[in-house]
Amino acid sequence: MSKEMAPMQGTLQRGRMRWSRLHAKMTFSYVWVTVVSVLLLEVITAITVVAIIIFSPILDNGRIAAAKRQAQLYATSVSEQTKNSSIDAPITFMPDQPFSLAPFNISTDRTDTPAYIGEPLAEGKQVAFALLIGSDGTILASSYPSLYPAQQAIARELPTQAALIKMALAGQEGGVADATSQGRMTSAVVPVWNQAHQPVGAVYVQLPPVVSSQLFLQNIVRVLLVSGLFLLLITVPIGGIFGSLTTRGLVRRVDRLVAATTQFAAGDYRQRVAVTSRDEVGQLEQQFNVMAAQLVSSIEQQHTLTEQNARLAERTRIARDLHDSVKQQAFAVSMQIGAALTLIDTKEEQRKHLLEAETLAYQLQQELTVLIRELRPLALQDKSFPMALQEYVQGWERQHSLHVAFSTSGNCGRCELSEARETALLRVLQEALSNVVRHSHATEVAVTFTSEQEQVTLVVRDNGVGFESSVGGNGSGVGLHSMRERMETLQGTLLIESKSGRGTRLVARYPHCVGMQAKGSVEV
């Protein structure tokens, strides 16, 4: 492994470690959600069960039915011992006593079965008890005499149940469940019938709440803990496995993005990632590819522009050096020859050679001027392109003493050419006018520039001797070949129409004028 690749590999390794931690975090989030969901389900279930136990009439109906059965047993026993129209026998709930109702006491440990309670219980303790009530509303017998003694009016001892007991003394049994601070208190009352099937009394049975509040809460908490622990032991591994499997693909995709980004930052601009889905990560993958392509294109354009600027700077330097050195020396030679001509009057042979040298020096200056303009097109600086063309044509016209008809048409102000295309068109015009002077022997030249939103067109027409376009149009001349290359490089076209003795027509055209390219983006 090279030294340059070592840091990159280290970065990738750290990236994989980082995204491995991300995988663990996402898996843990699934486990956490599973735990919270299980606990929430436990709480909802517990609340539902408690609500059913406390508020549902189903439990109350069952308890009322149980209380009625207890009271009915006592009422039946009393009816068997009642011979007259009233309960006259000394019936009691004490065990081993005559006329005792104690045989129905199943166990004193059962809080939902009435039992004889001789001693007062702790304050606040609720137990089941039974009362035998005479037809006049007086307590005849009590299984809890310390709290509800005999010979007391039931309306005073149990005022909230007075209406229910009154209905039972009239022959209609009933039951009710009342909410108290200790829970739902259940009570039932049934009539006692004599042998003539007349109500002669009633038996009242009251059952305590199913459980006390504290014990009930303790039981609920115990059930929640046990069931919650059991569910967690099952669901946590399942949640972890599910989270690991579902997040593995996502983490791998992000890992590929990290690796591609790391190598891209290291200079490998060929990196691309496969778009595997249309989700947010897929959009990120697609945008990475678009960004990479745009960055590569921007780098290439910047490189081309840098090379072009370097070439333009070198051309400017060469033009400046030619202007400051060779052209000045040629001008100095011309001045010296001119001075010598003024001193020679009679020697015609010498004067003839000096005049020839002066002509050559003048031609050298003209050639240098053209060369400097071609190297450094100052005509395009700080002015519109049609105006630059017009100024160039006017300067060329003065230099060569040949009239040029220049015209423009179209929406020139809306047309925005790139600097490269402007330069290319100017070079084509320079070469075309140069060919007119050198080869065509024309007396009239017309230059037309047309700019529209769809295209720009430069037309150069002369009335010279012309040539066969089948030969010259195929690029046999260096100048024509150069013009055609300039146009085709920037997606333009060059058309040359010529016939011997009928002049030449040159048409240079660029399509899609407005916003075609950014200025200075392509070499000419």
XYZ file of C-alpha atoms in Angstrom:
524
model
C 0.000 0.000 0.000
C 1.356 3.414 -0.977
C 1.867 6.172 1.549
C -0.746 8.309 -0.217
C -3.432 5.607 0.102
C -2.744 4.875 3.774
C -4.530 7.997 5.146
C -7.473 7.288 2.869
C -7.765 3.702 4.087
C -7.537 4.899 7.676
C -10.323 7.380 7.055
C -12.490 4.663 5.524
C -11.865 2.390 8.501
C -12.855 5.146 10.918
C -15.924 5.795 8.786
C -16.955 2.138 8.966
C -16.487 2.165 12.723
C -18.606 5.275 12.996
C -21.416 3.820 10.925
C -21.164 0.587 12.881
C -21.952 2.637 15.966
C -24.852 4.132 14.018
C -26.077 0.608 13.306
C -25.906 -0.164 17.023
C -27.737 3.046 17.910
C -30.516 2.352 15.436
C -30.830 -1.230 16.683
C -30.977 0.020 20.271
C -33.697 2.488 19.257
C -35.781 -0.432 17.984
C -35.226 -2.284 21.268
C -36.124 0.845 23.243
C -39.322 1.334 21.256
C -40.200 -2.314 21.851
C -39.651 -1.981 25.611
C -41.697 1.198 25.825
C -44.481 -0.375 23.762
C -44.605 -3.437 26.018
C -44.665 -1.340 29.201
C -47.314 0.939 27.760
C -49.401 -2.087 26.828
C -48.986 -3.397 30.369
C -50.160 -0.125 31.881
C -53.134 0.122 29.527
C -54.091 -3.468 30.302
C -53.797 -2.865 34.060
C -55.898 0.294 33.847
C -58.508 -1.564 31.826
C -58.657 -4.431 34.323
C -58.924 -2.039 37.258
C -61.661 -0.082 35.519
C -63.560 -3.292 34.833
C -63.189 -4.436 38.433
C -64.181 -1.103 39.929
C -66.753 0.268 37.496
C -68.055 -2.692 35.507
C -71.579 -3.832 36.526
C -70.664 -7.436 35.711
C -68.676 -7.861 38.928
C -71.302 -5.992 40.933
C -74.065 -8.233 39.597
C -72.101 -11.330 40.576
C -71.482 -10.041 44.071
C -75.143 -9.032 44.501
C -76.220 -12.481 43.368
C -73.854 -14.086 45.911
C -75.222 -11.883 48.692
C -78.790 -12.799 47.716
C -77.956 -16.499 47.860
C -76.560 -16.082 51.376
C -79.614 -14.114 52.457
C -81.954 -16.635 50.850
C -80.413 -19.481 52.857
C -81.001 -17.590 56.072
C -84.516 -16.542 55.015
C -85.445 -20.145 54.201
C -84.184 -21.325 57.591
C -86.176 -18.632 59.375
C -89.317 -19.482 57.366
C -89.081 -23.115 58.451
C -88.995 -22.004 62.094
C -91.873 -19.491 61.757
C -95.361 -20.938 62.415
C -97.373 -17.757 62.994
C -97.891 -14.475 61.224
C -94.751 -13.046 62.819
C -91.298 -14.181 63.835
C -91.751 -15.022 67.509
C -89.016 -17.573 68.109
C -85.735 -16.213 69.626
C -83.684 -16.797 66.484
C -79.962 -16.103 66.790
C -76.762 -16.303 64.752
C -74.740 -17.682 67.709
C -73.357 -21.184 67.256
C -74.762 -24.055 69.365
C -77.852 -22.064 70.308
C -81.536 -22.972 69.790
C -82.992 -21.563 66.595
C -79.473 -20.644 65.494
C -78.681 -19.734 61.920
C -75.005 -20.588 62.535
C -74.941 -23.737 60.323
C -74.737 -21.460 57.292
C -71.456 -20.028 58.615
C -69.039 -21.904 56.345
C -65.782 -20.439 57.724
C -64.856 -17.371 59.723
C -61.744 -17.035 57.517
C -63.906 -16.242 54.476
C -64.537 -12.492 54.397
C -67.376 -12.924 51.888
C -69.373 -15.353 54.171
C -71.291 -13.974 57.180
C -70.035 -15.301 60.509
C -70.890 -14.549 64.097
C -68.592 -11.842 65.403
C -68.816 -11.484 69.148
C -66.017 -8.980 69.736
C -65.561 -5.588 68.059
C -63.070 -5.649 65.188
C -60.336 -3.154 64.414
C -61.637 0.181 63.227
C -62.061 0.318 59.474
C -61.980 -3.452 58.953
C -64.793 -4.640 56.717
C -66.379 -8.113 57.098
C -69.485 -9.877 55.889
C -72.465 -9.857 58.282
C -76.159 -10.710 58.281
C -79.202 -9.167 60.027
C -82.649 -10.582 60.666
C -85.193 -7.757 60.552
C -88.744 -7.910 61.867
C -91.787 -6.601 60.056
C -91.667 -3.425 62.160
C -88.123 -2.610 60.974
C -86.408 -3.730 64.184
C -83.256 -5.856 64.220
C -84.251 -9.246 65.679
C -80.890 -11.016 65.313
C -77.397 -9.929 64.220
C -74.217 -11.796 63.325
C -72.284 -8.651 64.345
C -74.048 -7.558 67.564
C -71.215 -5.298 68.736
C -71.789 -3.014 65.740
C -75.451 -3.725 64.910
C -77.145 -4.759 68.203
C -80.596 -6.361 68.378
C -83.764 -4.401 69.157
C -82.424 -1.367 67.242
C -84.282 0.287 64.411
C -82.735 -0.637 61.096
C -83.453 2.834 59.694
C -81.070 4.282 62.263
C -78.362 1.659 61.899
C -78.434 1.506 58.098
C -80.060 4.738 56.852
C -78.670 4.383 53.294
C -80.289 0.953 52.921
C -83.623 1.831 54.561
C -85.517 2.081 51.269
C -84.153 -1.275 50.060
C -85.086 -2.993 53.345
C -88.550 -1.432 53.285
C -89.156 -2.933 49.845
C -88.032 -6.359 51.103
C -90.447 -6.133 54.096
C -93.150 -5.537 51.483
C -92.174 -8.732 49.696
C -89.679 -7.542 47.022
C -86.060 -8.618 47.245
C -83.235 -6.384 46.041
C -79.538 -5.683 46.052
C -77.130 -2.823 45.460
C -73.390 -2.089 45.199
C -72.256 1.234 46.692
C -68.920 2.948 46.202
C -67.052 3.606 49.449
C -63.524 4.675 50.343
C -62.625 0.993 50.780
C -64.142 -0.098 47.454
C -67.480 -1.382 46.143
C -69.676 -2.470 49.115
C -72.293 -5.066 48.115
C -75.552 -5.658 50.026
C -78.730 -7.682 49.417
C -82.043 -8.145 51.246
C -84.728 -10.839 50.760
C -88.122 -11.197 52.441
C -88.928 -13.930 54.993
C -92.214 -15.711 54.201
C -94.455 -17.560 56.613
C -96.368 -20.696 55.732
C -99.214 -18.562 54.381
C -96.690 -16.978 52.018
C -96.881 -13.623 53.692
C -93.796 -11.438 54.339
C -93.088 -11.436 58.056
C -89.551 -10.045 57.989
C -86.374 -9.754 55.971
C -82.777 -10.945 55.989
C -80.095 -8.392 55.151
C -76.600 -9.527 54.067
C -73.722 -7.156 53.413
C -70.443 -8.207 51.769
C -67.223 -6.202 52.045
C -65.156 -4.983 49.040
C -63.415 -7.713 47.080
C -60.016 -6.563 48.344
C -58.733 -3.533 50.158
C -57.178 -0.654 48.158
C -53.646 -1.296 49.391
C -53.804 -5.034 48.786
C -55.416 -4.506 45.419
C -52.641 -2.116 44.337
C -50.006 -4.510 45.599
C -51.522 -7.327 43.568
C -51.699 -5.153 40.452
C -48.053 -4.089 40.820
C -46.980 -7.692 41.359
C -48.832 -8.830 38.252
C -47.381 -5.982 36.221
C -43.828 -6.748 37.290
C -44.066 -10.454 36.616
C -45.864 -10.167 33.270
C -43.725 -7.213 32.173
C -40.503 -9.058 32.924
C -41.760 -12.097 31.044
C -42.779 -10.038 28.013
C -39.481 -8.145 28.000
C -37.505 -11.379 28.028
C -39.386 -12.378 24.864
C -39.713 -9.060 23.002
C -36.267 -7.499 23.629
C -34.329 -10.139 21.644
C -36.992 -10.047 18.925
C -36.795 -6.233 18.752
C -33.003 -6.325 18.624
C -32.935 -8.875 15.801
C -35.624 -7.019 13.857
C -33.862 -3.660 14.322
C -30.516 -5.080 13.224
C -31.976 -6.670 10.101
C -34.085 -3.681 9.041
C -31.343 -1.075 9.519
C -28.489 -3.069 7.976
C -29.363 -2.101 4.391
C -29.796 1.562 5.256
C -26.479 1.703 7.096
C -24.714 -0.015 4.186
C -26.078 2.583 1.770
C -24.881 5.407 3.987
C -21.536 3.629 4.343
C -21.178 3.537 0.544
C -21.916 7.251 0.417
C -19.239 7.937 3.026
C -16.668 5.837 1.172
C -17.462 7.526 -2.166
C -17.329 10.982 -0.583
C -14.010 10.201 1.072
C -12.406 9.008 -2.162
C -13.951 11.931 -4.052
C -12.410 14.348 -1.566
C -9.079 12.564 -2.076
C -9.198 13.378 -5.798
C -10.882 10.346 -7.355
C -13.606 12.137 -9.302
C -14.841 8.959 -10.965
C -16.700 7.915 -7.824
C -20.462 7.349 -8.226
C -22.988 5.503 -6.096
C -25.876 3.314 -7.227
C -29.345 4.761 -6.577
C -31.142 1.806 -5.008
C -34.364 3.460 -3.838
C -36.442 6.617 -4.090
C -36.421 7.385 -0.381
C -34.448 10.204 1.273
C -31.178 8.260 1.134
C -31.846 7.478 -2.535
C -32.322 11.201 -3.194
C -29.045 11.840 -1.415
C -27.324 9.238 -3.622
C -28.780 10.820 -6.748
C -27.777 14.322 -5.661
C -24.257 13.068 -4.921
C -23.966 11.765 -8.486
C -25.300 15.043 -9.903
C -22.927 17.032 -7.715
C -19.991 14.865 -8.763
C -20.802 15.278 -12.456
C -21.226 19.041 -12.089
C -18.000 19.329 -10.145
C -16.068 17.347 -12.769
C -17.554 19.529 -15.511
C -16.720 22.680 -13.552
C -13.151 21.516 -12.992
C -12.743 20.771 -16.693
C -14.149 24.164 -17.653
C -11.917 25.871 -15.111
C -8.912 24.013 -16.474
C -9.823 25.015 -20.033
C -10.376 28.617 -18.986
C -7.066 28.667 -17.152
C -5.254 27.370 -20.231
C -7.061 29.863 -22.435
C -6.211 32.738 -20.109
C -2.601 31.615 -20.094
C -2.538 31.552 -23.876
C -4.231 34.944 -24.089
C -1.716 36.348 -21.635
C 1.138 34.908 -23.682
C -0.337 36.355 -26.865
C -0.681 39.732 -25.205
C 2.930 39.567 -24.059
C 4.127 38.626 -27.559
C 2.029 41.395 -29.104
C 3.415 43.902 -26.624
C 6.985 42.770 -27.285
C 6.463 42.964 -31.063
C 4.961 46.392 -30.720
C 7.632 47.711 -28.387
C 10.646 46.178 -30.131
C 10.318 44.864 -33.696
C 7.716 47.358 -34.853
C 9.624 50.271 -33.382
C 12.823 49.067 -34.984
C 11.051 48.701 -38.344
C 9.754 52.220 -37.938
C 13.262 53.405 -37.104
C 14.604 51.690 -40.210
C 11.927 53.412 -42.292
C 12.854 56.774 -40.769
C 16.528 56.209 -41.493
C 15.768 55.269 -45.084
C 13.592 58.324 -45.463
C 16.346 60.513 -44.130
C 18.830 58.933 -46.542
C 16.458 59.572 -49.438
C 16.420 63.266 -48.695
C 20.227 63.345 -48.943
C 20.479 61.499 -52.258
C 19.491 63.475 -55.321
C 21.455 62.267 -58.341
C 22.327 58.659 -57.800
C 19.241 57.081 -59.246
C 20.407 53.502 -58.807
C 20.979 53.947 -55.055
C 17.759 55.884 -54.698
C 15.905 53.052 -56.366
C 17.189 50.504 -53.816
C 16.405 52.798 -50.909
C 12.860 53.314 -52.158
C 12.474 49.558 -52.409
C 13.787 49.160 -48.837
C 11.377 51.855 -47.640
C 8.494 50.011 -49.266
C 9.537 46.753 -47.602
C 9.819 48.487 -44.202
C 6.334 49.964 -44.632
C 4.944 46.563 -45.560
C 6.677 45.077 -42.534
C 4.966 47.628 -40.297
C 1.597 46.811 -41.831
C 2.135 43.073 -41.360
C 3.202 43.612 -37.751
C 0.104 45.714 -37.134
C -2.139 42.937 -38.457
C -0.241 40.319 -36.457
C -0.524 42.339 -33.240
C -4.251 42.793 -33.753
C -4.692 39.077 -34.302
C -2.712 38.252 -31.190
C -4.507 40.835 -29.083
C -8.033 41.701 -30.324
C -8.409 45.021 -28.560
C -11.423 45.805 -30.734
C -13.608 43.525 -28.541
C -12.766 45.206 -25.241
C -15.373 47.413 -23.518
C -17.848 47.633 -26.443
C -20.659 45.689 -28.103
C -19.729 43.095 -30.684
C -21.475 44.804 -33.674
C -19.705 48.069 -32.817
C -16.362 46.258 -32.578
C -16.940 44.722 -36.007
C -17.821 48.105 -37.477
C -14.715 49.774 -36.044
C -12.513 46.978 -37.340
C -14.051 47.207 -40.828
C -13.570 50.979 -40.844
C -9.931 50.646 -39.837
C -9.333 47.971 -42.460
C -11.021 50.157 -45.057
C -8.705 53.075 -44.314
C -5.631 50.846 -44.307
C -6.334 49.182 -47.661
C -8.244 51.978 -49.413
C -11.021 49.589 -50.344
C -14.641 50.502 -49.649
C -16.554 48.065 -47.409
C -20.357 48.269 -47.025
C -21.065 47.270 -43.405
C -24.581 46.659 -42.041
C -26.245 45.016 -39.038
C -29.783 43.730 -38.516
C -31.858 41.832 -35.951
C -32.096 42.271 -32.194
C -28.423 42.821 -31.566
C -29.029 44.061 -28.048
C -30.710 40.776 -27.003
C -27.954 38.564 -28.354
C -25.291 37.552 -25.831
C -22.350 35.752 -27.437
C -19.614 34.137 -25.454
C -16.214 35.771 -25.621
C -14.851 32.733 -27.442
C -17.502 32.985 -30.172
C -17.015 36.738 -30.567
C -13.285 36.192 -30.991
C -13.874 33.374 -33.480
C -16.188 35.519 -35.626
C -13.679 38.395 -35.564
C -10.916 36.026 -36.690
C -13.113 34.750 -39.533
C -13.766 38.345 -40.634
C -10.042 39.179 -40.472
C -9.119 36.119 -42.500
C -11.889 36.749 -45.038
C -10.869 40.392 -45.567
C -7.227 39.336 -45.745
C -8.140 36.851 -48.527
C -9.991 39.625 -50.346
C -6.831 41.770 -50.439
C -4.467 38.931 -51.280
C -6.432 36.864 -53.777
C -9.766 38.257 -54.972
C -8.746 41.596 -56.596
C -12.222 42.804 -55.609
C -13.422 46.398 -55.937
C -16.470 46.025 -53.673
C -16.856 44.252 -50.333
C -20.014 43.891 -48.216
C -20.068 42.725 -44.567
C -23.420 41.935 -42.889
C -23.934 40.898 -39.259
C -27.364 39.564 -38.255
C -28.266 38.611 -34.688
C -31.500 36.936 -33.659
C -32.569 34.907 -30.678
C -32.189 31.671 -32.624
C -28.824 32.387 -34.306
C -26.169 34.905 -35.349
C -24.833 35.185 -38.893
C -21.790 36.924 -40.365
C -21.737 37.280 -44.177
C -18.714 38.558 -46.177
C -19.329 39.071 -49.935
C -16.951 40.420 -52.625
C -17.032 40.851 -56.395
C -13.567 39.458 -56.990
C -12.281 36.769 -59.292
C -13.562 33.956 -57.092
C -12.526 30.311 -57.230
C -14.026 26.893 -57.596
C -15.605 26.150 -54.173
C -15.349 22.426 -54.813
C -11.591 22.897 -54.379
C -11.279 25.755 -51.969
C -14.328 24.799 -49.955
C -12.803 21.473 -48.986
C -10.077 23.170 -47.050
C -7.141 23.073 -49.443
C -6.211 26.578 -48.304
C -4.763 27.035 -44.818
C -6.876 30.151 -44.198
C -10.164 28.474 -45.138
C -9.290 25.389 -43.108
C -8.477 27.575 -40.088
C -11.784 29.448 -40.342
C -13.745 26.224 -40.589
C -11.960 24.764 -37.552
C -12.697 27.871 -35.493
C -16.423 27.646 -36.231
C -16.829 23.901 -35.783
C -14.942 23.951 -32.475
C -17.727 26.110 -31.013
C -20.646 24.230 -32.674
C -20.833 26.716 -35.551
C -20.947 26.306 -39.337
C -19.005 27.898 -42.189
C -20.370 28.034 -45.763
C -18.268 29.235 -48.706
C -19.910 29.867 -52.080
C -17.683 30.893 -54.977
C -17.406 30.605 -58.743
C -14.547 31.678 -60.953
C -15.194 35.241 -62.142
C -18.312 35.669 -59.921
C -16.845 36.586 -56.551
C -17.075 34.837 -53.191
C -19.735 34.656 -50.471
C -18.713 33.468 -46.978
C -21.401 32.726 -44.334
C -20.421 32.011 -40.664
C -23.287 31.043 -38.379
C -23.813 30.125 -34.706
C -27.201 28.680 -33.582
C -28.997 29.552 -30.340
C -27.561 32.944 -29.608
C -29.030 33.880 -26.220
C -27.311 32.283 -23.205
C -25.505 29.656 -25.287
C -22.303 29.655 -23.274
C -20.637 31.441 -20.431
C -18.046 33.939 -21.550
C -14.485 32.732 -21.824
C -15.253 29.053 -21.525
C -13.711 27.630 -24.727
C -10.423 28.201 -26.457
C -10.395 29.693 -29.950
